[in-house]
Amino acid sequence: SASAHNARIEPAEAMELRVVKTLWGVDDAAHPERWPALFARIKAEGFSAIEAHIGTWRRDKAAFSSALEAAGLQLIAQVHTTAVLEPNFAGYRYMTSRKLEDHLESLDALVAEAKEMGAVLVNSHSGCDCWGVATVRTYLRGAQAVAQKHEITISHETHRRRILYSPFAFRDALMSDDGDTSGLEGVRVTADLSHWVVICERCFGNPADVAANGDDEWWAPTLAEVAKRCALVHARVGFAEGPQVPHPAAPEYEGEVNAHMDWWAAIWNERAKAGDAIAFAEPEFGPAPYCWALPYTKTPLADIWEVNGWMAKRLKERYLAEELYE
């Protein structure tokens, strides 16, 4: 074990990084006959898990589970409360209600299905951005009961359109000193901080943004609270005018990439101190309209498979470079 003067975690005790492959924008994910080769390729490229939702596995649940097991990949289930998948996969309606009870009922059903599919974690696009703080808290308490019922962690993503769409919605629901946060201690979150960057139209801590906008003193305690609650990092880099830079290797976005990397490293350090055995991190650069595309032809300006592979490599390098403490 670590000596008294050096609290660095020894290899046997160190938190393990597991890099997750998103199936968002992966054409082969819609074709069950291609899953065995697709999942084998994902595993061979160094990923430990995939993230998928009902639009993928419902095409053939048995084949999906079989291909995952054969490849040796874990499943993180992404759920969207009150989403509706049209018959014969004709369409997908992302959110169909603004009512609290509808979202909790939907969450219960979707988490039950995720557990049936063998998911190790549920990443939830939860509730609606229009709700007030009291409703958000009621939902989160209900979600805690759903998680306990199904014996699985539900991690609520910091996603636009949803309850944690901004850092201030997160702060008001979970960091308030109004005394009404009881029962919310165990709430876990998926940190997709690119959404907050575009919502706030600035990248917190990026030197260029600090020079233009001044210092955001609220950011450090907010990031610390995210880190205390984080179960999954979505490693996509946003900028002031969008949730996804055209390519994270482009030098003009170096400031944004460095800022996001620092945030993810802060989360990893906090989770290691908390004793987590595993850190899930997922490069999540997506297809158009997240990926930039030419008008009229809609030709994408980047290969998102390559971009996510590039980011996976960067994540592993940064993770190894971090000194994780007990």
C-alpha atoms as a PDB file:
ATOM      1  CA  SER A   1       0.000   0.000   0.000  1.00  0.00           C
ATOM      2  CA  ALA A   2       0.950   3.635  -0.332  1.00  0.00           C
ATOM      3  CA  SER A   3       3.406   5.021   2.174  1.00  0.00           C
ATOM      4  CA  ALA A   4       2.480   7.816   4.566  1.00  0.00           C
ATOM      5  CA  HIS A   5       4.459  10.426   2.642  1.00  0.00           C
ATOM      6  CA  ASN A   6       3.176   9.277  -0.756  1.00  0.00           C
ATOM      7  CA  ALA A   7      -0.594   8.772  -0.974  1.00  0.00           C
ATOM      8  CA  ARG A   8      -0.536   7.854  -4.636  1.00  0.00           C
ATOM      9  CA  ILE A   9      -2.636   4.795  -5.416  1.00  0.00           C
ATOM     10  CA  GLU A  10      -0.655   1.655  -6.101  1.00  0.00           C
ATOM     11  CA  PRO A  11      -1.481  -0.218  -9.344  1.00  0.00           C
ATOM     12  CA  ALA A  12      -3.446  -2.942  -7.563  1.00  0.00           C
ATOM     13  CA  GLU A  13      -5.657  -0.299  -5.965  1.00  0.00           C
ATOM     14  CA  ALA A  14      -5.867   2.183  -8.816  1.00  0.00           C
ATOM     15  CA  MET A  15      -9.157   3.163 -10.381  1.00  0.00           C
ATOM     16  CA  GLU A  16      -9.499   1.588 -13.829  1.00  0.00           C
ATOM     17  CA  LEU A  17     -10.360   3.709 -16.861  1.00  0.00           C
ATOM     18  CA  ARG A  18     -12.905   2.048 -19.141  1.00  0.00           C
ATOM     19  CA  VAL A  19     -13.388   3.872 -22.421  1.00  0.00           C
ATOM     20  CA  VAL A  20     -16.879   3.617 -23.898  1.00  0.00           C
ATOM     21  CA  LYS A  21     -17.828   3.620 -27.586  1.00  0.00           C
ATOM     22  CA  THR A  22     -20.970   5.508 -28.542  1.00  0.00           C
ATOM     23  CA  LEU A  23     -23.145   3.909 -31.221  1.00  0.00           C
ATOM     24  CA  TRP A  24     -24.590   7.348 -32.070  1.00  0.00           C
ATOM     25  CA  GLY A  25     -23.979   7.943 -35.751  1.00  0.00           C
ATOM     26  CA  VAL A  26     -22.607   4.430 -36.366  1.00  0.00           C
ATOM     27  CA  ASP A  27     -24.523   3.131 -39.394  1.00  0.00           C
ATOM     28  CA  ASP A  28     -23.821  -0.543 -38.684  1.00  0.00           C
ATOM     29  CA  ALA A  29     -25.625  -0.242 -35.330  1.00  0.00           C
ATOM     30  CA  ALA A  30     -28.973  -0.354 -37.174  1.00  0.00           C
ATOM     31  CA  HIS A  31     -28.176  -3.734 -38.764  1.00  0.00           C
ATOM     32  CA  PRO A  32     -28.223  -6.726 -36.371  1.00  0.00           C
ATOM     33  CA  GLU A  33     -26.362  -8.953 -38.821  1.00  0.00           C
ATOM     34  CA  ARG A  34     -23.424  -6.530 -38.605  1.00  0.00           C
ATOM     35  CA  TRP A  35     -23.278  -6.403 -34.799  1.00  0.00           C
ATOM     36  CA  PRO A  36     -20.782  -9.254 -34.266  1.00  0.00           C
ATOM     37  CA  ALA A  37     -18.194  -7.662 -36.564  1.00  0.00           C
ATOM     38  CA  LEU A  38     -18.955  -4.142 -35.302  1.00  0.00           C
ATOM     39  CA  PHE A  39     -18.593  -5.084 -31.636  1.00  0.00           C
ATOM     40  CA  ALA A  40     -15.448  -7.098 -32.314  1.00  0.00           C
ATOM     41  CA  ARG A  41     -13.932  -4.060 -34.040  1.00  0.00           C
ATOM     42  CA  ILE A  42     -14.904  -1.800 -31.137  1.00  0.00           C
ATOM     43  CA  LYS A  43     -13.269  -4.193 -28.667  1.00  0.00           C
ATOM     44  CA  ALA A  44     -10.145  -4.487 -30.831  1.00  0.00           C
ATOM     45  CA  GLU A  45      -9.815  -0.706 -30.905  1.00  0.00           C
ATOM     46  CA  GLY A  46      -9.474  -0.622 -27.122  1.00  0.00           C
ATOM     47  CA  PHE A  47     -12.991   0.114 -25.904  1.00  0.00           C
ATOM     48  CA  SER A  48     -14.449  -1.687 -22.883  1.00  0.00           C
ATOM     49  CA  ALA A  49     -18.149  -0.869 -23.308  1.00  0.00           C
ATOM     50  CA  ILE A  50     -20.710   0.623 -25.655  1.00  0.00           C
ATOM     51  CA  GLU A  51     -23.532   3.077 -25.025  1.00  0.00           C
ATOM     52  CA  ALA A  52     -26.794   2.312 -26.826  1.00  0.00           C
ATOM     53  CA  HIS A  53     -30.537   2.865 -26.486  1.00  0.00           C
ATOM     54  CA  ILE A  54     -33.828   1.190 -27.381  1.00  0.00           C
ATOM     55  CA  GLY A  55     -33.561   2.174 -31.039  1.00  0.00           C
ATOM     56  CA  THR A  56     -30.650  -0.257 -31.348  1.00  0.00           C
ATOM     57  CA  TRP A  57     -31.252  -3.300 -29.160  1.00  0.00           C
ATOM     58  CA  ARG A  58     -34.998  -3.602 -29.853  1.00  0.00           C
ATOM     59  CA  ARG A  59     -34.125  -4.602 -33.428  1.00  0.00           C
ATOM     60  CA  ASP A  60     -33.103  -8.005 -32.020  1.00  0.00           C
ATOM     61  CA  LYS A  61     -32.578  -8.231 -28.267  1.00  0.00           C
ATOM     62  CA  ALA A  62     -31.190 -11.764 -28.266  1.00  0.00           C
ATOM     63  CA  ALA A  63     -28.732 -11.037 -31.075  1.00  0.00           C
ATOM     64  CA  PHE A  64     -27.658  -7.813 -29.373  1.00  0.00           C
ATOM     65  CA  SER A  65     -26.894  -9.536 -26.064  1.00  0.00           C
ATOM     66  CA  SER A  66     -25.144 -12.414 -27.812  1.00  0.00           C
ATOM     67  CA  ALA A  67     -22.911 -10.129 -29.889  1.00  0.00           C
ATOM     68  CA  LEU A  68     -22.016  -8.030 -26.852  1.00  0.00           C
ATOM     69  CA  GLU A  69     -21.097 -11.090 -24.799  1.00  0.00           C
ATOM     70  CA  ALA A  70     -19.040 -12.559 -27.627  1.00  0.00           C
ATOM     71  CA  ALA A  71     -17.076  -9.331 -27.973  1.00  0.00           C
ATOM     72  CA  GLY A  72     -16.564  -8.962 -24.229  1.00  0.00           C
ATOM     73  CA  LEU A  73     -18.140  -5.508 -24.037  1.00  0.00           C
ATOM     74  CA  GLN A  74     -20.251  -3.989 -21.267  1.00  0.00           C
ATOM     75  CA  LEU A  75     -23.463  -2.063 -21.961  1.00  0.00           C
ATOM     76  CA  ILE A  76     -24.286   1.433 -20.760  1.00  0.00           C
ATOM     77  CA  ALA A  77     -27.947   2.038 -21.557  1.00  0.00           C
ATOM     78  CA  GLN A  78     -28.959   5.528 -22.607  1.00  0.00           C
ATOM     79  CA  VAL A  79     -32.617   6.300 -21.882  1.00  0.00           C
ATOM     80  CA  HIS A  80     -34.694   9.335 -22.824  1.00  0.00           C
ATOM     81  CA  THR A  81     -37.705   9.787 -20.545  1.00  0.00           C
ATOM     82  CA  THR A  82     -41.048   9.905 -22.431  1.00  0.00           C
ATOM     83  CA  ALA A  83     -39.357   9.031 -25.736  1.00  0.00           C
ATOM     84  CA  VAL A  84     -41.448   7.014 -28.190  1.00  0.00           C
ATOM     85  CA  LEU A  85     -40.042   4.608 -30.764  1.00  0.00           C
ATOM     86  CA  GLU A  86     -42.468   4.389 -33.674  1.00  0.00           C
ATOM     87  CA  PRO A  87     -43.576   0.949 -34.954  1.00  0.00           C
ATOM     88  CA  ASN A  88     -41.168  -0.730 -37.363  1.00  0.00           C
ATOM     89  CA  PHE A  89     -38.509   1.841 -36.371  1.00  0.00           C
ATOM     90  CA  ALA A  90     -40.247   4.391 -38.590  1.00  0.00           C
ATOM     91  CA  GLY A  91     -39.320   7.270 -36.333  1.00  0.00           C
ATOM     92  CA  TYR A  92     -38.174   8.323 -32.876  1.00  0.00           C
ATOM     93  CA  ARG A  93     -39.853  11.047 -30.801  1.00  0.00           C
ATOM     94  CA  TYR A  94     -37.336  12.202 -28.222  1.00  0.00           C
ATOM     95  CA  MET A  95     -39.707  13.720 -25.631  1.00  0.00           C
ATOM     96  CA  THR A  96     -43.493  13.559 -25.701  1.00  0.00           C
ATOM     97  CA  SER A  97     -44.621  14.975 -22.339  1.00  0.00           C
ATOM     98  CA  ARG A  98     -43.909  17.754 -19.863  1.00  0.00           C
ATOM     99  CA  LYS A  99     -45.644  15.991 -16.957  1.00  0.00           C
ATOM    100  CA  LEU A 100     -43.622  14.795 -13.957  1.00  0.00           C
ATOM    101  CA  GLU A 101     -45.591  11.576 -13.520  1.00  0.00           C
ATOM    102  CA  ASP A 102     -45.118  10.656 -17.192  1.00  0.00           C
ATOM    103  CA  HIS A 103     -41.353  11.038 -16.926  1.00  0.00           C
ATOM    104  CA  LEU A 104     -41.110   8.916 -13.783  1.00  0.00           C
ATOM    105  CA  GLU A 105     -43.329   6.202 -15.282  1.00  0.00           C
ATOM    106  CA  SER A 106     -41.218   6.232 -18.456  1.00  0.00           C
ATOM    107  CA  LEU A 107     -37.980   6.072 -16.479  1.00  0.00           C
ATOM    108  CA  ASP A 108     -39.187   3.030 -14.534  1.00  0.00           C
ATOM    109  CA  ALA A 109     -40.082   1.152 -17.723  1.00  0.00           C
ATOM    110  CA  LEU A 110     -36.892   2.096 -19.565  1.00  0.00           C
ATOM    111  CA  VAL A 111     -34.643   1.203 -16.632  1.00  0.00           C
ATOM    112  CA  ALA A 112     -36.389  -2.160 -16.275  1.00  0.00           C
ATOM    113  CA  GLU A 113     -35.648  -2.835 -19.954  1.00  0.00           C
ATOM    114  CA  ALA A 114     -32.035  -1.671 -19.589  1.00  0.00           C
ATOM    115  CA  LYS A 115     -31.566  -4.032 -16.649  1.00  0.00           C
ATOM    116  CA  GLU A 116     -33.099  -6.861 -18.704  1.00  0.00           C
ATOM    117  CA  MET A 117     -30.484  -6.145 -21.401  1.00  0.00           C
ATOM    118  CA  GLY A 118     -27.670  -6.489 -18.861  1.00  0.00           C
ATOM    119  CA  ALA A 119     -26.713  -2.825 -18.577  1.00  0.00           C
ATOM    120  CA  VAL A 120     -24.122  -1.974 -15.930  1.00  0.00           C
ATOM    121  CA  LEU A 121     -25.196   1.691 -15.812  1.00  0.00           C
ATOM    122  CA  VAL A 122     -28.136   3.776 -17.018  1.00  0.00           C
ATOM    123  CA  ASN A 123     -27.426   7.200 -18.486  1.00  0.00           C
ATOM    124  CA  SER A 124     -30.682   9.135 -18.412  1.00  0.00           C
ATOM    125  CA  HIS A 125     -31.809  12.173 -20.375  1.00  0.00           C
ATOM    126  CA  SER A 126     -34.166  13.073 -17.563  1.00  0.00           C
ATOM    127  CA  GLY A 127     -37.260  15.226 -17.309  1.00  0.00           C
ATOM    128  CA  CYS A 128     -37.739  18.617 -18.927  1.00  0.00           C
ATOM    129  CA  ASP A 129     -35.880  21.931 -18.848  1.00  0.00           C
ATOM    130  CA  CYS A 130     -39.104  23.876 -18.189  1.00  0.00           C
ATOM    131  CA  TRP A 131     -39.579  22.476 -14.690  1.00  0.00           C
ATOM    132  CA  GLY A 132     -39.041  24.499 -11.535  1.00  0.00           C
ATOM    133  CA  VAL A 133     -36.606  23.440  -8.838  1.00  0.00           C
ATOM    134  CA  ALA A 134     -39.246  21.739  -6.679  1.00  0.00           C
ATOM    135  CA  THR A 135     -40.390  19.550  -9.581  1.00  0.00           C
ATOM    136  CA  VAL A 136     -36.808  18.672 -10.516  1.00  0.00           C
ATOM    137  CA  ARG A 137     -36.130  17.557  -6.961  1.00  0.00           C
ATOM    138  CA  THR A 138     -39.327  15.495  -6.834  1.00  0.00           C
ATOM    139  CA  TYR A 139     -38.279  13.787 -10.051  1.00  0.00           C
ATOM    140  CA  LEU A 140     -34.769  13.079  -8.750  1.00  0.00           C
ATOM    141  CA  ARG A 141     -36.138  11.574  -5.539  1.00  0.00           C
ATOM    142  CA  GLY A 142     -38.464   9.400  -7.604  1.00  0.00           C
ATOM    143  CA  ALA A 143     -35.536   8.399  -9.816  1.00  0.00           C
ATOM    144  CA  GLN A 144     -33.584   7.350  -6.725  1.00  0.00           C
ATOM    145  CA  ALA A 145     -36.451   5.016  -5.846  1.00  0.00           C
ATOM    146  CA  VAL A 146     -36.417   3.603  -9.397  1.00  0.00           C
ATOM    147  CA  ALA A 147     -32.669   2.975  -9.145  1.00  0.00           C
ATOM    148  CA  GLN A 148     -33.095   1.168  -5.834  1.00  0.00           C
ATOM    149  CA  LYS A 149     -36.011  -0.885  -7.184  1.00  0.00           C
ATOM    150  CA  HIS A 150     -34.000  -2.127 -10.156  1.00  0.00           C
ATOM    151  CA  GLU A 151     -30.651  -2.251  -8.327  1.00  0.00           C
ATOM    152  CA  ILE A 152     -28.760  -0.176 -10.871  1.00  0.00           C
ATOM    153  CA  THR A 153     -27.170   3.264 -10.886  1.00  0.00           C
ATOM    154  CA  ILE A 154     -29.052   5.931 -12.826  1.00  0.00           C
ATOM    155  CA  SER A 155     -26.811   8.779 -13.937  1.00  0.00           C
ATOM    156  CA  HIS A 156     -28.615  11.951 -15.064  1.00  0.00           C
ATOM    157  CA  GLU A 157     -26.937  13.668 -17.995  1.00  0.00           C
ATOM    158  CA  THR A 158     -26.170  17.388 -18.061  1.00  0.00           C
ATOM    159  CA  HIS A 159     -27.997  17.621 -21.383  1.00  0.00           C
ATOM    160  CA  ARG A 160     -29.873  20.460 -23.042  1.00  0.00           C
ATOM    161  CA  ARG A 161     -33.689  20.173 -23.051  1.00  0.00           C
ATOM    162  CA  ARG A 162     -33.454  18.206 -19.796  1.00  0.00           C
ATOM    163  CA  ILE A 163     -33.447  19.036 -16.083  1.00  0.00           C
ATOM    164  CA  LEU A 164     -29.678  19.608 -15.785  1.00  0.00           C
ATOM    165  CA  TYR A 165     -29.420  21.647 -18.996  1.00  0.00           C
ATOM    166  CA  SER A 166     -27.324  24.399 -17.400  1.00  0.00           C
ATOM    167  CA  PRO A 167     -24.826  24.689 -14.549  1.00  0.00           C
ATOM    168  CA  PHE A 168     -27.277  26.965 -12.782  1.00  0.00           C
ATOM    169  CA  ALA A 169     -30.132  24.455 -13.007  1.00  0.00           C
ATOM    170  CA  PHE A 170     -27.716  21.870 -11.566  1.00  0.00           C
ATOM    171  CA  ARG A 171     -26.601  24.289  -8.823  1.00  0.00           C
ATOM    172  CA  ASP A 172     -30.120  25.326  -7.848  1.00  0.00           C
ATOM    173  CA  ALA A 173     -31.391  21.738  -7.645  1.00  0.00           C
ATOM    174  CA  LEU A 174     -28.443  20.085  -5.922  1.00  0.00           C
ATOM    175  CA  MET A 175     -26.289  22.764  -4.254  1.00  0.00           C
ATOM    176  CA  SER A 176     -28.878  25.064  -2.727  1.00  0.00           C
ATOM    177  CA  ASP A 177     -28.669  26.012   0.941  1.00  0.00           C
ATOM    178  CA  ASP A 178     -32.454  26.253   1.231  1.00  0.00           C
ATOM    179  CA  GLY A 179     -32.545  23.018   3.252  1.00  0.00           C
ATOM    180  CA  ASP A 180     -34.677  21.135   0.735  1.00  0.00           C
ATOM    181  CA  THR A 181     -32.021  18.868  -0.772  1.00  0.00           C
ATOM    182  CA  SER A 182     -32.647  15.947   1.575  1.00  0.00           C
ATOM    183  CA  GLY A 183     -32.814  12.618  -0.222  1.00  0.00           C
ATOM    184  CA  LEU A 184     -30.664  13.901  -3.085  1.00  0.00           C
ATOM    185  CA  GLU A 185     -27.297  12.907  -1.635  1.00  0.00           C
ATOM    186  CA  GLY A 186     -27.039   9.817  -3.841  1.00  0.00           C
ATOM    187  CA  VAL A 187     -27.989  11.463  -7.140  1.00  0.00           C
ATOM    188  CA  ARG A 188     -25.377  10.653  -9.809  1.00  0.00           C
ATOM    189  CA  VAL A 189     -24.740  12.621 -12.981  1.00  0.00           C
ATOM    190  CA  THR A 190     -23.254  12.127 -16.425  1.00  0.00           C
ATOM    191  CA  ALA A 191     -20.904  15.019 -17.076  1.00  0.00           C
ATOM    192  CA  ASP A 192     -21.404  16.212 -20.646  1.00  0.00           C
ATOM    193  CA  LEU A 193     -20.075  19.666 -19.943  1.00  0.00           C
ATOM    194  CA  SER A 194     -20.016  20.655 -23.614  1.00  0.00           C
ATOM    195  CA  HIS A 195     -23.741  21.403 -23.248  1.00  0.00           C
ATOM    196  CA  TRP A 196     -23.086  23.910 -20.483  1.00  0.00           C
ATOM    197  CA  VAL A 197     -20.417  25.641 -22.551  1.00  0.00           C
ATOM    198  CA  VAL A 198     -22.835  26.405 -25.368  1.00  0.00           C
ATOM    199  CA  ILE A 199     -25.694  27.251 -22.981  1.00  0.00           C
ATOM    200  CA  CYS A 200     -23.476  29.837 -21.243  1.00  0.00           C
ATOM    201  CA  GLU A 201     -21.708  30.889 -24.476  1.00  0.00           C
ATOM    202  CA  ARG A 202     -18.290  30.614 -22.865  1.00  0.00           C
ATOM    203  CA  CYS A 203     -15.760  27.956 -21.920  1.00  0.00           C
ATOM    204  CA  PHE A 204     -15.024  28.323 -18.211  1.00  0.00           C
ATOM    205  CA  GLY A 205     -11.297  28.628 -17.547  1.00  0.00           C
ATOM    206  CA  ASN A 206     -10.277  28.890 -21.195  1.00  0.00           C
ATOM    207  CA  PRO A 207      -7.852  31.866 -21.206  1.00  0.00           C
ATOM    208  CA  ALA A 208      -9.511  33.497 -24.213  1.00  0.00           C
ATOM    209  CA  ASP A 209     -12.948  33.289 -22.600  1.00  0.00           C
ATOM    210  CA  VAL A 210     -11.679  34.562 -19.250  1.00  0.00           C
ATOM    211  CA  ALA A 211     -10.051  37.515 -21.012  1.00  0.00           C
ATOM    212  CA  ALA A 212     -13.296  38.355 -22.800  1.00  0.00           C
ATOM    213  CA  ASN A 213     -15.813  37.615 -20.037  1.00  0.00           C
ATOM    214  CA  GLY A 214     -13.969  37.783 -16.710  1.00  0.00           C
ATOM    215  CA  ASP A 215     -13.543  34.977 -14.212  1.00  0.00           C
ATOM    216  CA  ASP A 216     -16.482  32.725 -13.309  1.00  0.00           C
ATOM    217  CA  GLU A 217     -15.921  32.257  -9.590  1.00  0.00           C
ATOM    218  CA  TRP A 218     -18.962  29.971  -9.322  1.00  0.00           C
ATOM    219  CA  TRP A 219     -17.404  27.398 -11.667  1.00  0.00           C
ATOM    220  CA  ALA A 220     -14.881  25.784  -9.292  1.00  0.00           C
ATOM    221  CA  PRO A 221     -17.451  24.805  -6.618  1.00  0.00           C
ATOM    222  CA  THR A 222     -19.926  23.708  -9.298  1.00  0.00           C
ATOM    223  CA  LEU A 223     -17.346  21.472 -10.999  1.00  0.00           C
ATOM    224  CA  ALA A 224     -16.414  20.062  -7.583  1.00  0.00           C
ATOM    225  CA  GLU A 225     -20.041  19.091  -6.992  1.00  0.00           C
ATOM    226  CA  VAL A 226     -20.255  17.514 -10.457  1.00  0.00           C
ATOM    227  CA  ALA A 227     -17.124  15.513  -9.642  1.00  0.00           C
ATOM    228  CA  LYS A 228     -18.644  14.265  -6.373  1.00  0.00           C
ATOM    229  CA  ARG A 229     -21.653  12.952  -8.251  1.00  0.00           C
ATOM    230  CA  CYS A 230     -20.174  11.854 -11.583  1.00  0.00           C
ATOM    231  CA  ALA A 231     -20.707   8.261 -12.784  1.00  0.00           C
ATOM    232  CA  LEU A 232     -19.852   8.806 -16.471  1.00  0.00           C
ATOM    233  CA  VAL A 233     -17.924  11.392 -18.485  1.00  0.00           C
ATOM    234  CA  HIS A 234     -19.093  12.203 -21.984  1.00  0.00           C
ATOM    235  CA  ALA A 235     -15.870  13.397 -23.533  1.00  0.00           C
ATOM    236  CA  ARG A 236     -17.039  15.792 -26.196  1.00  0.00           C
ATOM    237  CA  VAL A 237     -15.580  19.291 -26.486  1.00  0.00           C
ATOM    238  CA  GLY A 238     -17.927  22.232 -26.855  1.00  0.00           C
ATOM    239  CA  PHE A 239     -17.252  25.868 -27.630  1.00  0.00           C
ATOM    240  CA  ALA A 240     -19.123  29.122 -27.164  1.00  0.00           C
ATOM    241  CA  GLU A 241     -21.374  28.648 -30.201  1.00  0.00           C
ATOM    242  CA  GLY A 242     -21.884  24.899 -30.273  1.00  0.00           C
ATOM    243  CA  PRO A 243     -21.733  21.592 -28.381  1.00  0.00           C
ATOM    244  CA  GLN A 244     -19.079  20.085 -30.658  1.00  0.00           C
ATOM    245  CA  VAL A 245     -15.895  21.570 -32.083  1.00  0.00           C
ATOM    246  CA  PRO A 246     -15.343  20.546 -35.735  1.00  0.00           C
ATOM    247  CA  HIS A 247     -12.273  18.497 -34.777  1.00  0.00           C
ATOM    248  CA  PRO A 248     -10.588  18.458 -31.363  1.00  0.00           C
ATOM    249  CA  ALA A 249      -7.140  18.171 -32.982  1.00  0.00           C
ATOM    250  CA  ALA A 250      -7.571  21.527 -34.729  1.00  0.00           C
ATOM    251  CA  PRO A 251      -5.197  24.083 -33.149  1.00  0.00           C
ATOM    252  CA  GLU A 252      -7.843  26.830 -33.116  1.00  0.00           C
ATOM    253  CA  TYR A 253      -9.732  24.854 -30.441  1.00  0.00           C
ATOM    254  CA  GLU A 254      -6.740  24.032 -28.251  1.00  0.00           C
ATOM    255  CA  GLY A 255      -8.025  26.221 -25.420  1.00  0.00           C
ATOM    256  CA  GLU A 256     -11.397  24.487 -25.318  1.00  0.00           C
ATOM    257  CA  VAL A 257      -9.837  21.017 -25.519  1.00  0.00           C
ATOM    258  CA  ASN A 258      -7.420  21.793 -22.677  1.00  0.00           C
ATOM    259  CA  ALA A 259     -10.220  23.195 -20.498  1.00  0.00           C
ATOM    260  CA  HIS A 260     -12.423  20.128 -20.987  1.00  0.00           C
ATOM    261  CA  MET A 261      -9.468  17.790 -20.373  1.00  0.00           C
ATOM    262  CA  ASP A 262      -8.767  19.586 -17.108  1.00  0.00           C
ATOM    263  CA  TRP A 263     -12.396  19.216 -16.038  1.00  0.00           C
ATOM    264  CA  TRP A 264     -12.376  15.479 -16.788  1.00  0.00           C
ATOM    265  CA  ALA A 265      -9.090  15.063 -14.904  1.00  0.00           C
ATOM    266  CA  ALA A 266     -10.579  16.864 -11.888  1.00  0.00           C
ATOM    267  CA  ILE A 267     -13.527  14.467 -11.980  1.00  0.00           C
ATOM    268  CA  TRP A 268     -11.228  11.423 -12.164  1.00  0.00           C
ATOM    269  CA  ASN A 269      -9.176  12.644  -9.216  1.00  0.00           C
ATOM    270  CA  GLU A 270     -12.287  13.148  -7.103  1.00  0.00           C
ATOM    271  CA  ARG A 271     -13.696   9.755  -8.040  1.00  0.00           C
ATOM    272  CA  ALA A 272     -10.385   8.061  -7.200  1.00  0.00           C
ATOM    273  CA  LYS A 273     -10.389   9.751  -3.792  1.00  0.00           C
ATOM    274  CA  ALA A 274     -13.963   8.548  -3.283  1.00  0.00           C
ATOM    275  CA  GLY A 275     -12.789   4.970  -3.850  1.00  0.00           C
ATOM    276  CA  ASP A 276     -14.397   4.218  -7.214  1.00  0.00           C
ATOM    277  CA  ALA A 277     -12.995   1.073  -8.832  1.00  0.00           C
ATOM    278  CA  ILE A 278     -13.931   2.121 -12.379  1.00  0.00           C
ATOM    279  CA  ALA A 279     -14.075   5.384 -14.323  1.00  0.00           C
ATOM    280  CA  PHE A 280     -16.208   5.321 -17.467  1.00  0.00           C
ATOM    281  CA  ALA A 281     -15.282   7.885 -20.119  1.00  0.00           C
ATOM    282  CA  GLU A 282     -16.908   8.115 -23.527  1.00  0.00           C
ATOM    283  CA  PRO A 283     -15.734  10.111 -26.528  1.00  0.00           C
ATOM    284  CA  GLU A 284     -19.099  11.305 -27.852  1.00  0.00           C
ATOM    285  CA  PHE A 285     -18.597  13.307 -30.996  1.00  0.00           C
ATOM    286  CA  GLY A 286     -21.781  12.777 -32.976  1.00  0.00           C
ATOM    287  CA  PRO A 287     -23.095  13.005 -36.536  1.00  0.00           C
ATOM    288  CA  ALA A 288     -24.712  16.053 -38.143  1.00  0.00           C
ATOM    289  CA  PRO A 289     -26.033  18.421 -36.946  1.00  0.00           C
ATOM    290  CA  TYR A 290     -23.473  18.060 -34.128  1.00  0.00           C
ATOM    291  CA  CYS A 291     -20.799  17.300 -36.697  1.00  0.00           C
ATOM    292  CA  TRP A 292     -20.330  20.241 -39.025  1.00  0.00           C
ATOM    293  CA  ALA A 293     -21.509  19.626 -42.585  1.00  0.00           C
ATOM    294  CA  LEU A 294     -21.563  21.479 -45.866  1.00  0.00           C
ATOM    295  CA  PRO A 295     -24.879  23.123 -46.796  1.00  0.00           C
ATOM    296  CA  TYR A 296     -27.004  21.509 -49.508  1.00  0.00           C
ATOM    297  CA  THR A 297     -24.871  18.350 -49.860  1.00  0.00           C
ATOM    298  CA  LYS A 298     -24.726  17.760 -46.082  1.00  0.00           C
ATOM    299  CA  THR A 299     -21.236  16.332 -46.537  1.00  0.00           C
ATOM    300  CA  PRO A 300     -19.699  15.906 -43.054  1.00  0.00           C
ATOM    301  CA  LEU A 301     -16.526  17.872 -42.393  1.00  0.00           C
ATOM    302  CA  ALA A 302     -15.054  15.178 -40.138  1.00  0.00           C
ATOM    303  CA  ASP A 303     -15.090  11.390 -39.746  1.00  0.00           C
ATOM    304  CA  ILE A 304     -16.652  10.936 -36.309  1.00  0.00           C
ATOM    305  CA  TRP A 305     -15.315   7.380 -35.943  1.00  0.00           C
ATOM    306  CA  GLU A 306     -11.798   8.786 -36.412  1.00  0.00           C
ATOM    307  CA  VAL A 307     -12.512  11.770 -34.149  1.00  0.00           C
ATOM    308  CA  ASN A 308     -13.786   9.549 -31.329  1.00  0.00           C
ATOM    309  CA  GLY A 309     -10.749   7.295 -31.744  1.00  0.00           C
ATOM    310  CA  TRP A 310      -8.477  10.327 -31.516  1.00  0.00           C
ATOM    311  CA  MET A 311     -10.230  11.452 -28.339  1.00  0.00           C
ATOM    312  CA  ALA A 312     -10.058   7.944 -26.821  1.00  0.00           C
ATOM    313  CA  LYS A 313      -6.288   8.007 -27.264  1.00  0.00           C
ATOM    314  CA  ARG A 314      -6.049  11.460 -25.663  1.00  0.00           C
ATOM    315  CA  LEU A 315      -8.199  10.341 -22.731  1.00  0.00           C
ATOM    316  CA  LYS A 316      -5.968   7.350 -22.038  1.00  0.00           C
ATOM    317  CA  GLU A 317      -2.835   9.500 -22.232  1.00  0.00           C
ATOM    318  CA  ARG A 318      -4.238  12.085 -19.819  1.00  0.00           C
ATOM    319  CA  TYR A 319      -5.526   9.407 -17.455  1.00  0.00           C
ATOM    320  CA  LEU A 320      -2.098   7.794 -17.236  1.00  0.00           C
ATOM    321  CA  ALA A 321      -0.483  11.183 -16.670  1.00  0.00           C
ATOM    322  CA  GLU A 322      -2.736  11.980 -13.708  1.00  0.00           C
ATOM    323  CA  GLU A 323      -1.568  11.270 -10.175  1.00  0.00           C
ATOM    324  CA  LEU A 324      -4.625   9.722  -8.591  1.00  0.00           C
ATOM    325  CA  TYR A 325      -4.741   9.886  -4.822  1.00  0.00           C
ATOM    326  CA  GLU A 326      -6.527   7.901  -2.179  1.00  0.00           C
END
